[in-house]
CSV table of C-alpha atoms in Angstrom, one decimal:
chain,number,residue,atom,x,y,z
A,1,UNK,CA,-6.5,27.8,-2.3
A,2,UNK,CA,-2.8,28.5,-2.2
A,3,UNK,CA,-0.6,28.5,-5.3
A,4,UNK,CA,-1.8,26.3,-8.0
A,5,UNK,CA,0.9,27.0,-10.5
A,6,UNK,CA,3.2,24.5,-8.9
A,7,UNK,CA,5.0,21.6,-10.4
A,8,UNK,CA,4.4,18.3,-8.6
A,9,UNK,CA,6.5,15.2,-9.0
A,10,UNK,CA,4.7,11.9,-8.1
A,11,UNK,CA,7.1,9.0,-7.4
A,12,UNK,CA,5.4,5.8,-8.4
A,13,UNK,CA,3.1,4.8,-11.3
A,14,UNK,CA,1.0,2.4,-9.3
A,15,UNK,CA,-2.7,3.1,-8.7
A,16,UNK,CA,-2.0,5.4,-5.7
A,17,UNK,CA,0.5,7.5,-7.7
A,18,UNK,CA,-1.9,7.6,-10.6
A,19,UNK,CA,-4.8,8.8,-8.4
A,20,UNK,CA,-2.5,11.4,-6.8
A,21,UNK,CA,-1.6,12.6,-10.3
A,22,UNK,CA,-5.2,12.7,-11.4
A,23,UNK,CA,-6.4,14.8,-8.4
A,24,UNK,CA,-3.4,17.1,-8.3
A,25,UNK,CA,-3.8,17.8,-12.0
A,26,UNK,CA,-7.5,18.6,-11.5
A,27,UNK,CA,-6.5,20.9,-8.6
A,28,UNK,CA,-4.4,22.9,-11.2
A,29,UNK,CA,-0.9,21.6,-10.7
A,30,UNK,CA,1.5,20.5,-13.4
A,31,UNK,CA,2.3,16.9,-12.7
A,32,UNK,CA,5.2,14.6,-13.6
A,33,UNK,CA,5.1,10.9,-12.7
A,34,UNK,CA,8.3,9.0,-12.4
A,35,UNK,CA,8.6,5.2,-11.9
A,36,UNK,CA,11.6,3.0,-12.0
A,37,UNK,CA,9.5,0.3,-13.7
A,38,UNK,CA,6.4,0.1,-15.9
A,39,UNK,CA,2.8,1.2,-15.1
A,40,UNK,CA,1.3,-0.7,-12.1
A,41,UNK,CA,4.6,-2.7,-11.8
A,42,UNK,CA,4.4,-3.2,-8.1
A,43,UNK,CA,1.6,-4.2,-5.7
A,44,UNK,CA,-1.1,-2.7,-8.0
A,45,UNK,CA,-0.4,-5.1,-10.8
A,46,UNK,CA,0.1,-8.0,-8.5
A,47,UNK,CA,-3.4,-7.8,-6.9
A,48,UNK,CA,-6.7,-9.3,-7.9
A,49,UNK,CA,-8.5,-6.0,-8.6
A,50,UNK,CA,-11.1,-6.1,-5.9
A,51,UNK,CA,-12.5,-2.9,-4.4
A,52,UNK,CA,-13.6,-3.5,-0.9
A,53,UNK,CA,-15.8,-1.3,1.2
A,54,UNK,CA,-16.7,-4.3,3.4
A,55,UNK,CA,-14.5,-5.7,6.1
A,56,UNK,CA,-12.9,-2.3,7.0
A,57,UNK,CA,-12.3,-1.5,10.6
A,58,UNK,CA,-15.1,0.9,11.8
A,59,UNK,CA,-14.1,4.5,12.0
A,60,UNK,CA,-11.4,6.0,9.8
A,61,UNK,CA,-10.8,2.9,7.7
A,62,UNK,CA,-14.5,2.5,6.8
A,63,UNK,CA,-14.7,6.3,6.2
A,64,UNK,CA,-11.8,6.3,3.8
A,65,UNK,CA,-13.1,3.2,2.0
A,66,UNK,CA,-16.6,4.8,1.7
A,67,UNK,CA,-15.1,8.0,0.2
A,68,UNK,CA,-13.0,6.0,-2.1
A,69,UNK,CA,-15.8,3.8,-3.4
A,70,UNK,CA,-17.8,6.9,-4.2
A,71,UNK,CA,-14.8,8.4,-6.1
A,72,UNK,CA,-14.3,5.1,-8.0
A,73,UNK,CA,-17.9,5.4,-9.2
A,74,UNK,CA,-17.1,9.0,-10.3
A,75,UNK,CA,-14.0,7.9,-12.1
A,76,UNK,CA,-15.9,5.1,-13.8
A,77,UNK,CA,-18.4,7.7,-15.0
A,78,UNK,CA,-15.7,10.0,-16.2
A,79,UNK,CA,-13.4,7.5,-17.9
A,80,UNK,CA,-16.0,4.9,-18.9
A,81,UNK,CA,-16.6,2.0,-16.5
A,82,UNK,CA,-16.0,-0.5,-19.4
A,83,UNK,CA,-12.6,1.0,-20.2
A,84,UNK,CA,-11.3,0.0,-16.7
A,85,UNK,CA,-13.5,-3.1,-16.4
A,86,UNK,CA,-15.2,-1.6,-13.4
A,87,UNK,CA,-18.1,-3.8,-12.2
A,88,UNK,CA,-20.1,-3.3,-9.1
A,89,UNK,CA,-21.0,-6.9,-8.8
A,90,UNK,CA,-20.8,-7.1,-5.0
A,91,UNK,CA,-18.9,-9.5,-2.8
A,92,UNK,CA,-19.9,-12.5,-0.7
A,93,UNK,CA,-18.3,-13.4,2.6
A,94,UNK,CA,-18.7,-17.1,3.2
A,95,UNK,CA,-18.8,-18.8,6.6
A,96,UNK,CA,-17.9,-22.4,6.9
A,97,UNK,CA,-18.9,-22.8,10.5
A,98,UNK,CA,-21.6,-21.4,12.9
A,99,UNK,CA,-18.8,-19.5,14.7
A,100,UNK,CA,-17.7,-17.9,11.5
A,101,UNK,CA,-21.3,-17.1,10.7
A,102,UNK,CA,-21.6,-15.1,13.9
A,103,UNK,CA,-18.4,-13.1,13.0
A,104,UNK,CA,-19.9,-12.4,9.5
A,105,UNK,CA,-23.1,-11.2,11.3
A,106,UNK,CA,-21.0,-8.8,13.3
A,107,UNK,CA,-19.4,-7.6,10.1
A,108,UNK,CA,-22.8,-6.9,8.5
A,109,UNK,CA,-23.8,-4.8,11.5
A,110,UNK,CA,-20.5,-2.9,11.3
A,111,UNK,CA,-21.0,-2.3,7.6
A,112,UNK,CA,-24.5,-0.8,8.2
A,113,UNK,CA,-23.1,1.3,10.9
A,114,UNK,CA,-20.5,2.7,8.5
A,115,UNK,CA,-23.3,3.7,6.1
A,116,UNK,CA,-22.9,0.7,3.8
A,117,UNK,CA,-25.3,-1.9,2.5
A,118,UNK,CA,-25.0,-5.5,3.8
A,119,UNK,CA,-27.3,-8.5,3.9
A,120,UNK,CA,-26.9,-11.6,6.0
A,121,UNK,CA,-27.5,-14.8,4.0
A,122,UNK,CA,-28.4,-18.2,5.2
A,123,UNK,CA,-27.0,-21.3,3.5
A,124,UNK,CA,-29.9,-21.4,1.0
A,125,UNK,CA,-29.8,-17.7,0.1
A,126,UNK,CA,-26.0,-18.0,-0.3
A,127,UNK,CA,-26.4,-20.7,-2.9
A,128,UNK,CA,-29.1,-18.8,-4.7
A,129,UNK,CA,-26.7,-15.9,-5.1
A,130,UNK,CA,-23.7,-18.1,-6.0
A,131,UNK,CA,-25.0,-21.5,-7.2
A,132,UNK,CA,-21.7,-23.2,-7.7
A,133,UNK,CA,-20.6,-22.7,-4.1
A,134,UNK,CA,-20.0,-25.9,-2.0
A,135,UNK,CA,-23.3,-27.2,-0.5
A,136,UNK,CA,-22.4,-27.5,3.1
A,137,UNK,CA,-21.5,-23.9,4.0
A,138,UNK,CA,-23.0,-22.3,7.1
A,139,UNK,CA,-24.1,-19.1,5.5
A,140,UNK,CA,-22.5,-15.7,4.8
A,141,UNK,CA,-23.2,-12.1,3.8
A,142,UNK,CA,-23.7,-10.1,0.7
A,143,UNK,CA,-22.1,-6.6,0.2
A,144,UNK,CA,-23.6,-5.1,-2.9
A,145,UNK,CA,-21.3,-2.1,-3.1
A,146,UNK,CA,-18.1,-4.0,-3.4
A,147,UNK,CA,-16.7,-3.9,-6.9
A,148,UNK,CA,-13.8,-5.0,-9.0
A,149,UNK,CA,-11.8,-3.5,-11.9
A,150,UNK,CA,-8.7,-4.1,-14.0
A,151,UNK,CA,-5.9,-2.7,-11.9
A,152,UNK,CA,-3.5,-2.0,-14.8
A,153,UNK,CA,-6.2,-0.5,-17.0
A,154,UNK,CA,-7.5,1.7,-14.2
A,155,UNK,CA,-4.0,2.9,-13.4
A,156,UNK,CA,-3.1,3.6,-17.0
A,157,UNK,CA,-6.4,5.4,-17.7
A,158,UNK,CA,-6.1,7.6,-14.6
A,159,UNK,CA,-2.6,8.5,-15.6
A,160,UNK,CA,-3.7,9.3,-19.2
A,161,UNK,CA,-6.7,11.4,-17.9
A,162,UNK,CA,-4.4,13.3,-15.5
A,163,UNK,CA,-2.5,14.7,-18.4
A,164,UNK,CA,0.7,14.1,-16.4
A,165,UNK,CA,4.1,13.7,-18.0
A,166,UNK,CA,4.7,10.0,-17.1
A,167,UNK,CA,8.2,8.7,-17.3
A,168,UNK,CA,8.6,5.0,-16.9
A,169,UNK,CA,12.0,3.4,-16.3
A,170,UNK,CA,13.1,6.4,-14.4
A,171,UNK,CA,14.0,5.6,-10.8
A,172,UNK,CA,14.3,8.3,-8.1
A,173,UNK,CA,17.5,8.2,-6.1
A,174,UNK,CA,16.6,10.9,-3.6
A,175,UNK,CA,14.4,13.7,-2.6
A,176,UNK,CA,16.4,17.0,-2.8
A,177,UNK,CA,15.9,19.9,-0.4
A,178,UNK,CA,17.0,23.5,-0.8
A,179,UNK,CA,18.6,25.8,1.7
A,180,UNK,CA,15.4,26.3,3.8
A,181,UNK,CA,15.0,22.5,4.1
A,182,UNK,CA,12.0,22.5,1.8
A,183,UNK,CA,11.7,20.2,-1.2
A,184,UNK,CA,13.3,21.5,-4.4
A,185,UNK,CA,12.8,18.3,-6.5
A,186,UNK,CA,14.0,14.8,-6.9
A,187,UNK,CA,17.3,13.3,-8.2
A,188,UNK,CA,16.7,10.5,-10.7
A,189,UNK,CA,18.8,7.4,-11.0
A,190,UNK,CA,20.5,8.9,-14.1
A,191,UNK,CA,21.6,11.9,-12.0
A,192,UNK,CA,19.2,14.5,-13.3
A,193,UNK,CA,17.4,16.9,-11.0
A,194,UNK,CA,13.7,17.2,-11.6
A,195,UNK,CA,12.7,20.5,-10.0
A,196,UNK,CA,9.4,20.6,-8.1
A,197,UNK,CA,7.9,22.4,-5.2
A,198,UNK,CA,5.7,19.4,-4.4
A,199,UNK,CA,6.9,15.8,-4.2
A,200,UNK,CA,4.5,12.9,-3.5
A,201,UNK,CA,6.0,9.7,-2.4
A,202,UNK,CA,3.7,7.0,-3.8
A,203,UNK,CA,6.6,4.5,-4.2
A,204,UNK,CA,4.7,1.5,-2.7
A,205,UNK,CA,7.2,-1.0,-1.2
A,206,UNK,CA,10.0,1.4,-2.1
A,207,UNK,CA,8.4,4.3,-0.2
A,208,UNK,CA,10.5,3.7,2.9
A,209,UNK,CA,13.7,3.9,1.0
A,210,UNK,CA,12.7,7.2,-0.6
A,211,UNK,CA,11.6,8.8,2.7
A,212,UNK,CA,14.9,7.7,4.2
A,213,UNK,CA,16.7,10.1,1.8
A,214,UNK,CA,15.4,13.0,3.9
A,215,UNK,CA,15.9,11.2,7.2
A,216,UNK,CA,12.2,10.1,7.6
A,217,UNK,CA,11.6,6.6,8.8
A,218,UNK,CA,8.4,5.1,7.4
A,219,UNK,CA,7.7,1.6,8.8
A,220,UNK,CA,6.7,0.0,5.6
A,221,UNK,CA,7.2,-3.8,5.4
A,222,UNK,CA,6.7,-5.9,2.3
A,223,UNK,CA,4.3,-8.7,2.8
A,224,UNK,CA,4.1,-11.4,0.2
A,225,UNK,CA,0.9,-12.5,-1.5
A,226,UNK,CA,0.1,-14.9,-4.3
A,227,UNK,CA,-2.4,-14.9,-7.2
A,228,UNK,CA,-3.4,-18.0,-9.3
A,229,UNK,CA,-5.1,-17.5,-12.6
A,230,UNK,CA,-7.4,-20.2,-14.0
A,231,UNK,CA,-8.1,-20.9,-17.6
A,232,UNK,CA,-11.0,-18.8,-18.9
A,233,UNK,CA,-14.4,-20.0,-17.8
A,234,UNK,CA,-16.6,-17.3,-19.3
A,235,UNK,CA,-16.7,-14.3,-21.5
A,236,UNK,CA,-19.1,-11.8,-23.0
A,237,UNK,CA,-20.8,-14.7,-24.8
A,238,UNK,CA,-21.1,-17.2,-22.1
A,239,UNK,CA,-21.8,-16.5,-18.4
A,240,UNK,CA,-19.0,-17.2,-16.0
A,241,UNK,CA,-19.8,-19.8,-13.4
A,242,UNK,CA,-18.7,-17.5,-10.6
A,243,UNK,CA,-20.6,-14.2,-10.2
A,244,UNK,CA,-19.2,-12.4,-7.2
A,245,UNK,CA,-15.9,-11.8,-5.5
A,246,UNK,CA,-16.0,-14.4,-2.8
A,247,UNK,CA,-14.1,-14.2,0.5
A,248,UNK,CA,-13.8,-16.8,3.1
A,249,UNK,CA,-14.8,-15.5,6.6
A,250,UNK,CA,-11.5,-16.9,7.9
A,251,UNK,CA,-9.8,-14.4,5.6
A,252,UNK,CA,-11.3,-11.4,7.2
A,253,UNK,CA,-11.6,-12.2,10.8
A,254,UNK,CA,-8.9,-11.6,13.4
A,255,UNK,CA,-6.6,-8.6,13.6
A,256,UNK,CA,-3.2,-10.1,13.5
A,257,UNK,CA,-3.5,-13.8,12.9
A,258,UNK,CA,0.0,-14.8,12.2
A,259,UNK,CA,0.8,-17.0,9.2
A,260,UNK,CA,-2.5,-17.1,7.3
A,261,UNK,CA,-3.4,-17.6,3.7
A,262,UNK,CA,-7.1,-17.6,3.1
A,263,UNK,CA,-8.5,-17.6,-0.3
A,264,UNK,CA,-10.4,-14.9,-2.2
A,265,UNK,CA,-11.9,-15.9,-5.5
A,266,UNK,CA,-12.4,-13.1,-8.1
A,267,UNK,CA,-14.0,-13.7,-11.5
A,268,UNK,CA,-12.6,-11.3,-14.1
A,269,UNK,CA,-14.1,-9.6,-17.1
A,270,UNK,CA,-11.7,-11.6,-19.3
A,271,UNK,CA,-13.3,-14.9,-18.1
A,272,UNK,CA,-10.5,-16.1,-15.9
A,273,UNK,CA,-10.8,-16.6,-12.2
A,274,UNK,CA,-8.2,-15.1,-9.9
A,275,UNK,CA,-7.5,-16.9,-6.6
A,276,UNK,CA,-5.6,-14.8,-4.2
A,277,UNK,CA,-4.8,-14.6,-0.5
A,278,UNK,CA,-5.9,-11.9,1.8
A,279,UNK,CA,-3.0,-12.2,4.1
A,280,UNK,CA,0.2,-14.1,4.1
A,281,UNK,CA,2.9,-13.7,6.7
A,282,UNK,CA,5.5,-16.1,5.4
A,283,UNK,CA,8.9,-14.6,4.6
A,284,UNK,CA,10.2,-14.0,1.2
A,285,UNK,CA,11.8,-17.5,0.8
A,286,UNK,CA,10.8,-18.7,-2.7
A,287,UNK,CA,11.1,-22.3,-1.6
A,288,UNK,CA,7.8,-21.8,0.3
A,289,UNK,CA,5.9,-20.8,-2.8
A,290,UNK,CA,4.6,-24.1,-4.0
A,291,UNK,CA,3.0,-25.2,-0.6
A,292,UNK,CA,1.3,-21.8,-0.4
A,293,UNK,CA,0.0,-22.1,-4.0
A,294,UNK,CA,-1.3,-25.7,-3.2
A,295,UNK,CA,-3.0,-24.4,-0.1
A,296,UNK,CA,-4.7,-21.5,-1.9
A,297,UNK,CA,-5.9,-23.9,-4.7
A,298,UNK,CA,-7.3,-26.3,-2.1
A,299,UNK,CA,-9.1,-23.5,-0.3
A,300,UNK,CA,-10.6,-22.3,-3.5
A,301,UNK,CA,-11.8,-25.8,-4.3
A,302,UNK,CA,-13.3,-26.1,-0.9
A,303,UNK,CA,-15.4,-23.0,-1.8
A,304,UNK,CA,-16.1,-24.0,-5.4
A,305,UNK,CA,-15.8,-27.8,-5.8
A,306,UNK,CA,-16.0,-27.6,-9.6
A,307,UNK,CA,-12.6,-25.7,-9.6
A,308,UNK,CA,-11.0,-29.1,-9.0
A,309,UNK,CA,-11.5,-29.8,-12.7
A,310,UNK,CA,-10.1,-26.4,-13.9
A,311,UNK,CA,-6.5,-25.7,-14.9
A,312,UNK,CA,-4.4,-23.0,-13.5
A,313,UNK,CA,-2.7,-21.1,-16.3
A,314,UNK,CA,-0.1,-19.2,-14.2
A,315,UNK,CA,0.6,-17.8,-10.8
A,316,UNK,CA,2.6,-14.9,-9.5
A,317,UNK,CA,3.6,-13.3,-6.2
A,318,UNK,CA,3.6,-9.7,-5.2
A,319,UNK,CA,4.6,-7.6,-2.2
A,320,UNK,CA,2.1,-5.4,-0.3
A,321,UNK,CA,3.5,-2.3,1.4
A,322,UNK,CA,2.1,-2.9,5.0
A,323,UNK,CA,2.3,-0.7,8.0
A,324,UNK,CA,2.3,-1.8,11.7
A,325,UNK,CA,-1.3,-0.5,12.3
A,326,UNK,CA,-2.5,-1.5,8.8
A,327,UNK,CA,-3.4,2.1,8.0
A,328,UNK,CA,-1.9,3.9,5.1
A,329,UNK,CA,0.5,6.8,5.4
A,330,UNK,CA,-1.1,9.8,3.8
A,331,UNK,CA,0.0,13.4,4.5
A,332,UNK,CA,3.0,15.7,5.0
A,333,UNK,CA,6.4,14.5,5.8
A,334,UNK,CA,7.1,15.3,9.4
A,335,UNK,CA,10.2,17.5,8.7
A,336,UNK,CA,10.5,18.3,5.0
A,337,UNK,CA,8.0,20.9,3.7
A,338,UNK,CA,6.8,20.1,0.2
A,339,UNK,CA,7.2,16.3,0.6
A,340,UNK,CA,4.0,14.3,0.9
A,341,UNK,CA,3.6,10.6,1.5
A,342,UNK,CA,0.9,8.5,-0.1
A,343,UNK,CA,2.0,4.9,0.7
A,344,UNK,CA,1.7,2.0,3.0
A,345,UNK,CA,-1.7,0.8,1.8
A,346,UNK,CA,-1.0,-2.9,2.3
A,347,UNK,CA,-3.3,-5.0,0.2
A,348,UNK,CA,-5.9,-2.1,-0.1
A,349,UNK,CA,-4.1,0.3,-2.4
A,350,UNK,CA,-6.7,-0.2,-5.1
A,351,UNK,CA,-9.6,0.4,-2.8
A,352,UNK,CA,-8.1,3.4,-1.1
A,353,UNK,CA,-6.3,5.1,-4.1
A,354,UNK,CA,-8.9,7.7,-5.1
A,355,UNK,CA,-9.6,8.9,-1.6
A,356,UNK,CA,-5.8,9.0,-1.1
A,357,UNK,CA,-5.2,11.1,-4.2
A,358,UNK,CA,-8.1,13.4,-3.3
A,359,UNK,CA,-6.8,13.8,0.2
A,360,UNK,CA,-3.2,14.6,-1.0
A,361,UNK,CA,-4.6,17.1,-3.5
A,362,UNK,CA,-6.7,18.8,-0.8
A,363,UNK,CA,-3.8,19.0,1.7
A,364,UNK,CA,-1.3,20.3,-1.0
A,365,UNK,CA,-3.7,23.0,-2.1
A,366,UNK,CA,-5.0,23.9,1.3
A,367,UNK,CA,-8.5,22.8,0.7
A,368,UNK,CA,-10.6,21.2,3.4
A,369,UNK,CA,-10.2,17.4,3.0
A,370,UNK,CA,-13.3,15.2,2.8
A,371,UNK,CA,-11.9,12.9,5.5
A,372,UNK,CA,-10.0,13.6,8.6
A,373,UNK,CA,-6.3,13.1,7.7
A,374,UNK,CA,-5.1,12.7,11.3
A,375,UNK,CA,-5.4,8.8,11.5
A,376,UNK,CA,-3.1,8.6,8.4
A,377,UNK,CA,-0.4,11.1,9.4
A,378,UNK,CA,3.0,9.7,8.3
A,379,UNK,CA,4.6,10.9,11.5
A,380,UNK,CA,2.4,8.8,13.8
A,381,UNK,CA,5.1,6.2,14.5
A,382,UNK,CA,7.8,8.7,15.4
B,1,UNK,CA,29.7,-19.1,-35.8
B,2,UNK,CA,27.3,-20.5,-38.4
B,3,UNK,CA,24.0,-22.0,-37.5
B,4,UNK,CA,23.8,-23.8,-40.9
B,5,UNK,CA,23.3,-27.4,-40.3
B,6,UNK,CA,25.3,-28.5,-43.3
B,7,UNK,CA,24.5,-32.1,-44.3
B,8,UNK,CA,22.4,-33.6,-41.6
B,9,UNK,CA,22.7,-37.4,-41.1
B,10,UNK,CA,20.0,-39.2,-43.0
B,11,UNK,CA,17.5,-40.9,-40.6
B,12,UNK,CA,14.9,-43.4,-41.5
B,13,UNK,CA,11.5,-41.8,-41.6
B,14,UNK,CA,9.5,-43.2,-38.7
B,15,UNK,CA,6.2,-44.6,-39.4
B,16,UNK,CA,3.4,-42.1,-39.9
B,17,UNK,CA,-0.1,-42.2,-38.4
B,18,UNK,CA,-3.3,-40.2,-38.6
B,19,UNK,CA,-5.2,-38.0,-36.2
B,20,UNK,CA,-8.7,-36.5,-36.9
B,21,UNK,CA,-9.5,-32.8,-36.9
B,22,UNK,CA,-13.1,-31.9,-37.0
B,23,UNK,CA,-13.7,-35.3,-38.6
B,24,UNK,CA,-10.9,-35.0,-41.2
B,25,UNK,CA,-8.0,-37.5,-41.1
B,26,UNK,CA,-4.7,-35.7,-41.1
B,27,UNK,CA,-1.3,-37.3,-41.6
B,28,UNK,CA,1.1,-37.0,-38.6
B,29,UNK,CA,4.6,-38.2,-37.7
B,30,UNK,CA,5.9,-39.2,-34.3
B,31,UNK,CA,7.2,-36.2,-32.4
B,32,UNK,CA,5.1,-33.6,-34.2
B,33,UNK,CA,3.0,-31.3,-32.1
B,34,UNK,CA,-0.7,-31.1,-32.8
B,35,UNK,CA,-0.1,-27.6,-34.1
B,36,UNK,CA,2.6,-28.9,-36.5
B,37,UNK,CA,0.2,-31.5,-37.9
B,38,UNK,CA,-2.5,-28.9,-38.4
B,39,UNK,CA,-0.1,-26.4,-40.1
B,40,UNK,CA,1.3,-29.2,-42.3
B,41,UNK,CA,-2.3,-29.8,-43.4
B,42,UNK,CA,-2.9,-26.1,-44.1
B,43,UNK,CA,-5.1,-25.5,-41.1
B,44,UNK,CA,-4.3,-22.2,-39.5
B,45,UNK,CA,-7.1,-21.6,-37.0
B,46,UNK,CA,-8.8,-24.0,-34.6
B,47,UNK,CA,-10.5,-21.8,-32.0
B,48,UNK,CA,-12.8,-18.8,-31.9
B,49,UNK,CA,-12.1,-16.0,-29.4
B,50,UNK,CA,-14.5,-16.1,-26.5
B,51,UNK,CA,-15.7,-12.5,-26.9
B,52,UNK,CA,-15.4,-11.5,-30.6
B,53,UNK,CA,-15.7,-14.9,-32.1
B,54,UNK,CA,-12.6,-14.2,-34.2
B,55,UNK,CA,-10.4,-17.1,-35.4
B,56,UNK,CA,-7.4,-18.1,-33.3
B,57,UNK,CA,-4.5,-20.4,-33.9
B,58,UNK,CA,-0.8,-20.6,-33.3
B,59,UNK,CA,0.7,-17.4,-32.0
B,60,UNK,CA,3.8,-17.8,-29.8
B,61,UNK,CA,4.2,-21.5,-30.6
B,62,UNK,CA,6.0,-22.2,-27.3
B,63,UNK,CA,3.3,-22.6,-24.7
B,64,UNK,CA,3.3,-19.1,-23.3
B,65,UNK,CA,0.4,-17.3,-24.9
B,66,UNK,CA,-2.5,-19.8,-24.7
B,67,UNK,CA,-3.8,-18.6,-28.0
B,68,UNK,CA,-3.7,-22.1,-29.7
B,69,UNK,CA,-6.1,-23.8,-27.4
B,70,UNK,CA,-8.3,-26.5,-28.8
B,71,UNK,CA,-10.1,-29.6,-27.6
B,72,UNK,CA,-8.3,-33.0,-27.7
B,73,UNK,CA,-10.1,-36.2,-26.9
B,74,UNK,CA,-12.9,-34.2,-25.3
B,75,UNK,CA,-10.6,-32.2,-23.0
B,76,UNK,CA,-10.8,-28.5,-23.6
B,77,UNK,CA,-8.1,-25.8,-23.5
B,78,UNK,CA,-5.2,-28.0,-24.7
B,79,UNK,CA,-2.3,-26.1,-26.1
B,80,UNK,CA,-1.8,-27.4,-29.7
B,81,UNK,CA,1.8,-26.2,-29.7
B,82,UNK,CA,2.8,-28.4,-26.7
B,83,UNK,CA,0.7,-31.6,-27.0
B,84,UNK,CA,2.5,-34.3,-29.2
B,85,UNK,CA,0.2,-35.9,-31.8
B,86,UNK,CA,-0.6,-39.5,-31.0
B,87,UNK,CA,-2.2,-42.1,-33.2
B,88,UNK,CA,-6.0,-41.9,-33.3
B,89,UNK,CA,-6.2,-38.6,-31.4
B,90,UNK,CA,-9.5,-36.8,-31.9
B,91,UNK,CA,-9.0,-33.0,-32.2
B,92,UNK,CA,-11.8,-30.5,-32.5
B,93,UNK,CA,-12.1,-26.8,-33.0
B,94,UNK,CA,-12.9,-25.1,-29.7
B,95,UNK,CA,-15.6,-22.5,-29.6
B,96,UNK,CA,-15.2,-19.9,-26.9
B,97,UNK,CA,-14.3,-21.5,-23.5
B,98,UNK,CA,-15.3,-24.9,-24.9
B,99,UNK,CA,-17.4,-25.8,-21.9
């Protein structure tokens, strides 16, 4: 292990920044976290809180997801699963047609190959697992290791457990370098220099802008997503009518399907049900919001007909920091020693956060990382 | 600038009516929200929290917090602060999610 007496600045108090702070702190660094907004104020807080091992591309993605799921279980044990509303309740992928069922079957095979658990379900078995699903579905699959948690609670608890000095409402204007070209700290939006030998860029959709201050181009593009929240349907005293996170097969098949918004239905610990979209490629024109919300609601009702009689309390949109190859950017800046990137997680920041934080901590301290960092190198697009 | 109303123009009181709350008849006036009728009758809570069972009533009063939910004419999760009282309305305490 190299020097552990260093000070690290993590830019971004989303779940990825929080996980970086947590593992850097455990590796012996003193950590400061800066964020221009509140905790989990970006994509983290805008998501539905699902942790997905399933549906990952075989190879590096599945490996990173697997490492991350294991670390989430560790974090749950360390911080208290209840305190972050971590529930390993499994997910269902639902096929509406025979063709979709074949694609789900392929996903089950891929999941097993990646060392994960997966079970194919016929229509009857699907209804036995999730009785309120529509009756005429073709089948699906059950992924028992998929989980969910409360994104904001998890981020806040990770930050608290890290012992980091967390400063909200403090934006970072630029990464500052010294005479050798190595990092010497960051300049805040109030003009102060925060000195640090290690800077981690976990700024989510703002990560590209921060990297540009040292001349690095990170191809991060914000992609819009929506979440609808229903009125509470369950609680600790009454069982919620939806038990699993439910994805439509249409939401997970295809690599780059163009404008798509396919529903995911996530029951929460609080009793509400979140209805989100896995992918949405419409631009940022707010005028498009209502048709997208209508479509999402209609897709959720197609899955669970009883939702037609349930009110939506509110809805919001968020922006996912996507990359061209849908892989996150984790590793050293191509030119500036001491600057590390942990960003570009798209809609999977929550799932990949712990493995990302552990990978950054291993790379920073010179330990052997648990996963091969090469597929995530931030310089791969140069 | 003063926000004191001074002497407001005298209006004729519109005709009152009643609604029922858990079987009790409560006096109401046109334009009053259900929450206003309940408060005027000294009722401060009309729902139990779904996890703790603790009493719940008016909190924000403007439709944002969803704390003041109750059941109106059999329909659950109505916001007492937003729904205008109407003659003959049947309002009941909501226990938990009410379903």
